[in-house]
Tab-separated table of C-alpha atoms and ligand atoms in Angstrom:
chain	number	residue	atom	x	y	z
O	12	MET	CA	78.792	126.072	52.069
O	13	LYS	CA	81.480	128.140	54.316
O	14	HIS	CA	84.232	130.412	52.461
O	15	ILE	CA	87.709	128.531	51.862
O	16	VAL	CA	90.377	131.052	52.021
O	17	TYR	CA	93.002	128.789	49.832
O	18	MET	CA	96.602	129.975	50.794
O	19	ASP	CA	98.521	126.249	50.065
O	20	HIS	CA	99.382	127.049	46.362
O	21	ASN	CA	103.053	125.737	46.449
O	22	ALA	CA	101.057	122.625	47.707
O	23	THR	CA	98.766	122.302	44.548
O	24	ALA	CA	97.474	125.564	42.848
O	25	PRO	CA	93.379	125.349	42.217
O	26	LEU	CA	92.810	123.488	38.830
O	27	ARG	CA	92.058	126.390	36.137
O	28	ALA	CA	88.929	126.641	34.595
O	29	GLU	CA	90.712	126.359	30.871
O	30	ALA	CA	92.730	123.129	31.554
O	31	ARG	CA	89.282	121.624	33.205
O	32	GLU	CA	87.747	122.499	29.684
O	33	ALA	CA	90.628	121.045	27.992
O	34	ILE	CA	90.307	117.882	30.009
O	35	MET	CA	86.776	117.182	29.757
O	36	ALA	CA	86.618	117.989	25.925
O	37	THR	CA	89.633	115.129	25.695
O	38	LEU	CA	88.375	112.695	28.133
O	39	ASP	CA	85.817	110.939	25.553
O	40	LEU	CA	88.117	110.882	22.781
O	41	GLY	CA	88.814	107.374	23.519
O	42	GLY	CA	91.756	106.498	21.522
O	43	ASN	CA	95.473	105.337	22.567
O	44	PRO	CA	97.998	107.799	20.892
O	45	SER	CA	100.153	104.745	19.738
O	46	SER	CA	97.367	103.902	17.565
O	47	VAL	CA	97.697	104.042	14.032
O	48	HIS	CA	93.859	104.622	13.031
O	49	SER	CA	92.105	107.997	12.979
O	50	ALA	CA	91.054	107.494	16.771
O	51	GLY	CA	94.775	107.051	17.862
O	52	ARG	CA	96.009	110.035	15.702
O	53	LYS	CA	93.552	112.272	17.418
O	54	ALA	CA	94.726	111.456	21.217
O	55	ARG	CA	98.350	111.503	19.507
O	56	ARG	CA	97.568	115.505	18.608
O	57	VAL	CA	96.071	116.233	21.644
O	58	VAL	CA	99.508	114.945	23.493
O	59	GLU	CA	101.836	116.301	20.691
O	60	ASP	CA	99.860	120.239	21.174
O	61	ALA	CA	100.279	119.349	25.172
O	62	ARG	CA	104.169	119.171	24.192
O	63	GLU	CA	104.680	122.137	22.515
O	64	LEU	CA	102.645	124.396	24.895
O	65	VAL	CA	104.549	123.171	28.027
O	66	ARG	CA	108.549	123.295	25.840
O	67	ALA	CA	106.762	126.987	24.999
O	68	ALA	CA	106.132	127.780	28.556
O	69	VAL	CA	110.122	127.293	29.643
O	70	HIS	CA	111.074	129.009	26.255
O	71	ALA	CA	112.833	125.234	25.258
O	72	PRO	CA	114.128	125.083	21.614
O	73	LYS	CA	112.228	122.885	19.186
O	74	THR	CA	115.154	120.306	19.515
O	75	ALA	CA	114.950	119.843	23.249
O	76	GLN	CA	113.242	116.745	24.077
O	77	VAL	CA	110.050	116.825	26.103
O	78	ILE	CA	109.553	113.679	28.156
O	79	PHE	CA	105.846	113.430	29.877
O	80	THR	CA	105.897	112.054	33.103
O	81	SER	CA	103.208	111.467	36.327
O	82	GLY	CA	104.120	114.754	37.825
O	83	GLY	CA	107.499	116.205	39.649
O	84	THR	CA	108.867	113.460	41.266
O	85	GLU	CA	108.993	111.103	38.302
O	86	ALA	CA	110.905	113.772	35.877
O	87	ASN	CA	112.781	113.972	39.047
O	88	THR	CA	114.203	110.855	38.841
O	89	LEU	CA	114.085	110.390	35.468
O	90	ALA	CA	117.156	113.199	35.323
O	91	LEU	CA	119.301	111.574	37.834
O	92	ASN	CA	119.013	107.898	36.307
O	93	GLY	CA	121.423	106.106	34.880
O	94	VAL	CA	124.177	108.852	35.895
O	95	THR	CA	127.822	107.393	37.357
O	96	ARG	CA	127.401	110.565	40.065
O	97	ALA	CA	124.504	112.817	41.618
O	98	LEU	CA	125.227	115.998	43.380
O	99	THR	CA	122.143	118.282	45.003
O	100	SER	CA	121.842	120.733	47.716
O	101	SER	CA	120.479	119.712	51.392
O	102	ALA	CA	117.588	121.914	50.858
O	103	GLU	CA	115.817	120.119	48.049
O	104	HIS	CA	112.462	118.768	47.799
O	105	ALA	CA	112.168	115.065	48.760
O	106	SER	CA	111.574	113.793	45.356
O	107	ILE	CA	115.514	114.425	44.740
O	108	LEU	CA	117.500	114.041	48.372
O	109	LYS	CA	115.560	110.326	48.074
O	110	ALA	CA	115.939	109.752	44.138
O	111	ARG	CA	119.913	107.716	44.622
O	112	ASP	CA	120.878	106.097	47.236
O	113	ASP	CA	124.227	107.447	46.636
O	114	MET	CA	123.599	111.264	46.481
O	115	GLU	CA	125.917	114.120	47.736
O	116	THR	CA	124.573	116.833	49.501
O	117	VAL	CA	125.927	120.093	49.609
O	118	PRO	CA	125.046	122.448	52.228
O	119	VAL	CA	123.175	125.236	51.899
O	120	ASP	CA	123.482	128.838	53.687
O	121	GLY	CA	121.168	130.246	56.477
O	122	ASN	CA	118.875	131.534	53.284
O	123	GLY	CA	119.008	127.730	51.698
O	124	LYS	CA	121.706	128.785	48.959
O	125	ILE	CA	123.612	126.124	47.601
O	126	ASP	CA	127.547	126.756	48.845
O	127	LEU	CA	129.525	127.068	45.662
O	128	GLY	CA	132.721	126.905	47.004
O	129	HIS	CA	131.494	123.688	48.406
O	130	LEU	CA	129.912	122.350	45.414
O	131	GLN	CA	132.999	123.505	43.104
O	132	ASP	CA	135.258	121.592	45.625
O	133	SER	CA	133.049	118.487	45.229
O	134	LEU	CA	132.763	118.739	41.317
O	135	SER	CA	137.018	119.163	41.299
O	136	ASN	CA	137.156	115.894	43.088
O	137	GLY	CA	135.475	113.629	39.848
O	138	ASP	CA	135.762	113.008	36.465
O	139	GLY	CA	132.742	114.955	35.050
O	140	ASN	CA	130.384	112.406	34.828
O	141	ALA	CA	127.516	113.905	37.007
O	142	VAL	CA	124.654	115.562	37.115
O	143	VAL	CA	124.462	118.472	39.691
O	144	SER	CA	120.405	118.818	40.742
O	145	VAL	CA	119.050	122.338	41.986
O	146	MET	CA	115.854	123.463	42.630
O	147	MET	CA	115.088	126.543	41.082
O	148	ALA	CA	112.986	127.818	43.618
O	149	ASN	CA	112.328	126.061	47.184
O	150	ASN	CA	109.349	125.091	47.705
O	151	GLU	CA	109.012	126.112	51.223
O	152	THR	CA	110.612	129.565	51.418
O	153	GLY	CA	110.566	130.179	48.053
O	154	VAL	CA	113.757	131.378	47.891
O	155	LEU	CA	115.633	131.734	44.262
O	156	GLN	CA	118.984	129.740	43.494
O	157	ASN	CA	121.447	131.129	40.915
O	158	ILE	CA	120.767	129.315	38.811
O	159	ASN	CA	123.232	130.820	35.834
O	160	ASP	CA	126.315	130.876	38.028
O	161	ILE	CA	125.544	126.922	38.967
O	162	ALA	CA	125.234	126.241	35.050
O	163	HIS	CA	128.191	127.447	34.779
O	164	LEU	CA	129.882	125.844	37.712
O	165	ALA	CA	128.658	122.002	37.019
O	166	HIS	CA	129.841	122.721	33.232
O	167	ARG	CA	133.349	124.083	33.963
O	168	TYR	CA	133.776	120.210	35.323
O	169	GLY	CA	131.749	118.949	32.588
O	170	ALA	CA	129.229	117.718	34.647
O	171	LEU	CA	125.493	118.683	33.352
O	172	LEU	CA	122.923	121.055	35.289
O	173	HIS	CA	119.161	119.685	36.449
O	174	VAL	CA	117.163	122.215	37.886
O	175	ASP	CA	113.742	120.769	39.141
O	176	ALA	CA	111.530	124.300	37.730
O	177	VAL	CA	108.325	122.823	39.674
O	178	GLN	CA	107.516	125.729	41.941
O	179	ALA	CA	109.295	128.426	39.843
O	180	LEU	CA	107.011	127.913	36.489
O	181	GLY	CA	104.348	130.458	36.456
O	182	LYS	CA	105.512	132.453	39.258
O	183	VAL	CA	108.782	133.404	37.905
O	184	HIS	CA	110.120	134.220	34.586
O	185	VAL	CA	111.822	130.330	33.547
O	186	ASP	CA	114.127	130.533	30.372
O	187	PHE	CA	115.352	126.742	29.671
O	188	VAL	CA	118.018	128.280	27.071
O	189	ALA	CA	118.670	131.554	29.069
O	190	LEU	CA	119.187	129.558	32.336
O	191	GLY	CA	121.696	127.300	30.906
O	192	VAL	CA	120.366	124.424	32.085
O	193	ASP	CA	120.443	120.908	30.434
O	194	MET	CA	117.422	119.559	32.719
O	195	MET	CA	114.024	120.425	33.894
O	196	SER	CA	111.343	118.850	35.918
O	197	LEU	CA	107.989	120.350	35.595
O	198	SER	CA	104.485	119.529	37.574
O	199	ALA	CA	100.741	120.085	36.269
O	200	HIS	CA	99.122	120.472	39.793
O	201	LYS	CA	101.551	123.405	40.861
O	202	VAL	CA	100.437	125.790	37.719
O	203	GLY	CA	96.424	124.648	37.782
O	204	GLY	CA	97.022	121.706	35.786
O	205	PRO	CA	95.549	118.507	37.479
O	206	THR	CA	97.646	116.345	39.694
O	207	GLY	CA	99.554	113.379	37.943
O	208	ALA	CA	101.091	115.121	34.759
O	209	GLY	CA	104.588	116.548	34.605
O	210	ALA	CA	107.414	116.226	32.531
O	211	LEU	CA	111.023	116.488	32.082
O	212	VAL	CA	112.643	118.747	29.747
O	213	ALA	CA	115.919	117.940	28.451
O	214	SER	CA	118.261	119.348	25.625
O	215	LYS	CA	118.532	117.240	22.945
O	216	ASP	CA	122.241	115.601	23.674
O	217	VAL	CA	121.426	114.589	27.109
O	218	LYS	CA	121.039	110.595	27.155
O	219	LEU	CA	118.291	109.911	29.049
O	220	VAL	CA	118.093	106.418	30.870
O	221	ALA	CA	114.732	105.279	31.543
O	222	ASN	CA	113.546	103.860	34.796
O	223	ASN	CA	110.172	102.375	33.023
O	224	PRO	CA	111.080	101.532	29.661
O	225	GLY	CA	107.495	99.511	29.410
O	226	GLY	CA	106.343	100.087	25.763
O	227	GLY	CA	108.442	102.231	24.583
O	228	GLN	CA	106.433	105.578	24.574
O	229	GLU	CA	108.057	108.824	24.943
O	230	GLY	CA	110.780	107.928	23.034
O	231	GLY	CA	111.619	104.874	24.978
O	232	LEU	CA	112.311	107.087	28.563
O	233	ARG	CA	108.328	106.290	30.085
O	234	GLY	CA	106.384	103.368	29.331
O	235	GLY	CA	102.336	103.752	29.477
O	236	THR	CA	100.475	104.822	27.728
O	237	GLU	CA	99.900	108.709	27.926
O	238	ASN	CA	97.709	110.538	30.271
O	239	VAL	CA	96.031	112.034	27.513
O	240	SER	CA	93.032	114.274	29.408
O	241	GLY	CA	95.662	114.800	31.869
O	242	LEU	CA	98.472	116.259	29.098
O	243	ALA	CA	95.980	118.647	27.711
O	244	GLY	CA	95.388	120.476	31.223
O	245	PHE	CA	98.843	120.382	31.563
O	246	GLY	CA	99.682	122.318	28.396
O	247	VAL	CA	96.601	124.875	28.595
O	248	ALA	CA	97.829	125.486	32.274
O	249	ALA	CA	101.246	125.775	31.570
O	250	GLY	CA	100.456	128.023	28.833
O	251	MET	CA	97.887	130.234	30.575
O	252	ALA	CA	100.282	129.957	33.723
O	253	VAL	CA	103.257	132.066	31.987
O	254	ALA	CA	100.630	134.439	29.666
O	255	GLU	CA	99.475	135.591	33.686
O	256	LEU	CA	102.949	136.019	34.949
O	257	ALA	CA	102.285	139.830	35.589
O	258	GLU	CA	99.765	138.835	38.228
O	259	MET	CA	102.517	137.739	40.043
O	260	ASP	CA	102.945	141.717	40.979
O	261	ALA	CA	99.783	142.124	42.351
O	262	VAL	CA	100.174	138.984	44.386
O	263	LYS	CA	103.792	140.145	45.623
O	264	ILE	CA	102.084	142.981	46.971
O	265	LEU	CA	99.275	140.969	48.941
O	266	ARG	CA	102.305	138.781	50.291
O	267	ASP	CA	104.335	141.789	51.371
O	268	GLN	CA	101.722	143.327	53.205
O	269	LEU	CA	101.019	140.281	54.982
O	270	GLU	CA	104.729	140.084	55.793
O	271	GLN	CA	104.784	143.619	56.836
O	272	ARG	CA	101.537	143.375	59.431
O	273	VAL	CA	102.883	140.254	60.863
O	274	LEU	CA	105.955	141.712	61.887
O	275	GLU	CA	104.002	144.764	63.572
O	276	ILE	CA	101.878	142.138	65.527
O	277	ALA	CA	104.495	140.180	66.738
O	278	PRO	CA	108.073	141.366	66.191
O	279	ASN	CA	109.570	138.181	67.378
O	280	ALA	CA	108.675	136.479	64.083
O	281	MET	CA	110.580	134.854	61.756
O	282	ILE	CA	110.347	134.929	58.144
O	283	PHE	CA	112.458	132.477	56.493
O	284	GLY	CA	114.788	134.017	53.274
O	285	LYS	CA	113.315	137.479	53.158
O	286	ASN	CA	116.059	139.556	52.393
O	287	VAL	CA	117.179	137.391	49.248
O	288	ASP	CA	115.336	136.905	45.893
O	289	ARG	CA	112.120	134.618	46.598
O	290	LEU	CA	108.920	133.834	44.407
O	291	PRO	CA	106.817	136.682	45.168
O	292	ASN	CA	104.169	134.433	46.484
O	293	THR	CA	105.106	132.473	49.547
O	294	SER	CA	105.989	133.226	52.927
O	295	PHE	CA	107.739	130.620	55.667
O	296	ILE	CA	106.787	132.364	59.203
O	297	ALA	CA	107.628	131.297	62.317
O	298	LEU	CA	105.717	131.781	65.309
O	299	PRO	CA	107.888	131.522	68.202
O	300	GLY	CA	106.386	129.378	71.227
O	301	VAL	CA	102.970	127.856	68.895
O	302	LEU	CA	103.553	124.796	66.910
O	303	ALA	CA	102.670	124.493	63.499
O	304	GLU	CA	99.982	122.294	64.264
O	305	SER	CA	98.470	124.386	66.488
O	306	GLN	CA	98.472	127.408	63.758
O	307	ILE	CA	97.365	125.255	61.107
O	308	MET	CA	94.699	123.908	62.675
O	309	ALA	CA	93.421	127.266	63.926
O	310	MET	CA	93.431	128.470	60.305
O	311	ASP	CA	91.756	125.479	59.425
O	312	LEU	CA	88.585	126.192	61.689
O	313	ALA	CA	88.560	129.863	60.655
O	314	GLY	CA	88.392	128.054	57.130
O	315	ILE	CA	92.106	129.002	56.007
O	316	CYS	CA	94.585	126.705	54.027
O	317	VAL	CA	98.091	127.124	54.782
O	318	SER	CA	100.534	124.091	55.544
O	319	ALA	CA	103.838	123.662	57.840
O	320	GLY	CA	105.914	123.442	54.649
O	321	SER	CA	106.268	120.765	51.968
O	322	ALA	CA	103.732	118.447	51.606
O	323	CYS	CA	105.995	115.588	52.983
O	324	SER	CA	106.570	117.142	56.345
O	325	SER	CA	102.971	118.288	57.065
O	326	GLY	CA	100.727	116.422	58.831
O	327	LYS	CA	103.692	114.048	60.473
O	328	SER	CA	104.803	116.746	63.033
O	329	LEU	CA	108.169	116.808	61.382
O	330	ALA	CA	110.192	119.803	61.027
O	331	SER	CA	111.067	121.037	58.112
O	332	ALA	CA	113.632	119.912	56.448
O	333	THR	CA	114.580	122.448	54.644
O	334	LEU	CA	114.759	124.978	57.378
O	335	ALA	CA	117.047	122.071	59.359
O	336	ALA	CA	119.072	122.470	56.040
O	337	MET	CA	119.516	125.831	56.603
O	338	GLY	CA	120.908	125.610	60.628
O	339	VAL	CA	117.681	127.042	61.669
O	340	PRO	CA	116.948	125.179	65.316
O	341	GLU	CA	114.142	122.335	65.722
O	342	THR	CA	112.064	124.084	67.844
O	343	LEU	CA	111.853	127.323	65.944
O	344	ALA	CA	111.568	125.148	62.682
O	345	LYS	CA	108.360	123.268	64.140
O	346	SER	CA	106.742	126.228	64.894
O	347	ALA	CA	106.931	127.754	60.933
O	348	ILE	CA	103.784	127.550	58.564
O	349	ARG	CA	104.185	128.455	54.797
O	350	VAL	CA	101.274	130.739	53.036
O	351	SER	CA	101.864	130.808	49.285
O	352	LEU	CA	99.492	132.852	47.512
O	353	GLY	CA	97.943	132.907	44.389
O	354	HIS	CA	96.144	135.199	41.963
O	355	SER	CA	92.548	134.581	43.297
O	356	ASN	CA	93.704	135.888	46.852
O	357	VAL	CA	92.585	139.353	47.809
O	358	ASN	CA	92.854	141.371	50.252
O	359	ASP	CA	90.104	140.581	52.556
O	360	ASP	CA	92.350	136.740	52.667
O	361	ILE	CA	95.003	138.233	54.084
O	362	GLU	CA	92.714	140.255	56.785
O	363	SER	CA	91.558	136.919	57.822
O	364	PHE	CA	94.784	135.158	57.913
O	365	LEU	CA	96.018	138.171	60.509
O	366	SER	CA	93.061	138.004	62.553
O	367	VAL	CA	93.420	134.309	63.419
O	368	TRP	CA	96.972	134.997	63.688
O	369	LYS	CA	97.216	137.518	66.268
O	370	ASP	CA	94.820	135.730	68.120
O	371	LEU	CA	97.640	133.037	68.110
O	372	TYR	CA	99.808	135.127	68.616
O	373	GLU	CA	98.526	136.866	71.808
O	374	ARG	CA	97.075	134.175	73.277
O	375	ASN	CA	100.773	132.755	73.303
O	376	GLU	CA	101.997	136.228	74.694
O	377	ALA	CA	98.920	135.600	77.280
O	378	LYS	CA	100.420	131.945	78.479
O	379	GLN	CA	103.803	133.506	78.815
O	380	SER	CA	102.651	136.039	80.817
O	381	ALA	CA	101.065	133.904	83.416
O	382	ALA	CA	103.789	131.013	83.725
J	8	PLP	N1	109.870	119.415	43.329
J	8	PLP	C1	109.211	120.168	44.231
J	8	PLP	C2	109.897	121.468	44.460
J	8	PLP	C3	107.837	120.596	44.814
J	8	PLP	O1	107.939	121.095	45.251
J	8	PLP	C4	107.233	119.021	44.200
J	8	PLP	C5	105.864	119.182	45.194
J	8	PLP	O2	105.431	119.680	46.351
J	8	PLP	C6	107.748	118.263	43.605
J	8	PLP	C7	109.150	118.327	43.253
J	8	PLP	C8	106.840	117.150	43.218
J	8	PLP	O3	105.963	117.140	42.250
J	8	PLP	P1	104.707	116.094	41.624
J	8	PLP	O4	103.636	116.335	43.464
J	8	PLP	O5	104.368	116.547	41.032
J	8	PLP	O6	105.820	114.962	42.400
């Protein structure tokens, strides 16, 4: 079987063996967590243990609400439901930008950081009954927002702060209390858990409004029988991702090597957000003149998995919305691919990537000089 070099951890991280074990061990439990008999109570125990693991992973207090959802998208829509006004940055994930028809967007700078002056102006034109929603780390560039500053600003104007920490968890330290946030979205499959599980963590005083109250599960905030085994996998994966955070130092060394070599090969290559605080595993690189689709296909033929930005824009030959918000010209944005590493990547993976990338660069240079 062909060896696969997986460099698309921001899309989905490989399932951790321990998460798989937790899933398998609970699949046959059979009981419904809402049933009062012993089988039901066993299933309930699994869900509540997972809740405590997720709570601990983001250092949320015992009093915080942890509502399980089907993933980051649903957590984001729950956070923004029922509020009078929602403000966000123009470089957010589609699950936030499309969460409401009346979403107000605040521009970002050339690195994708939210314009705090603009946010302040927008907040000062309201009565405080608002939620500001900002992602902690961008899924495409990995650029980190200054969450503390945004929290202070939102709170000064009486607004709540929701943070989409889907990409941050397991890659940088995430502390619900220290960040000063009111709500936080998480997703299992970004930390080595299964797809289809996530959570919204919210301070105890935040009044959430269900999108789907159903049978009253999750404190009436998310109807539907809980995904018991999926949540078991989520809890274990979240705990491990945080316990193994130090491994990100080695991942960062690999990422930095890759970027350095890319720029040695092609001095005209662009690495977005390179000079600001970023996730240690992410690199969003444009190779001018070579469409992202062609790069991805060449990589795929060599057994290397990378993507053109978010899963939503890849495969549809759309330029990245994040780069558009950052003011990057469309032609350049269409030549950008995202490399997102994980703890299983090794030096040889970087070499495999660079050999394909160098070939793409040289073929393009030859084409240009023949033209
Ligand atoms: N938020 C961000 C920043 C993401 O990167 C993603 C997934 O790509 C989501 C939310 C959505 O998460 P899920 O796939 O669990 O719905």
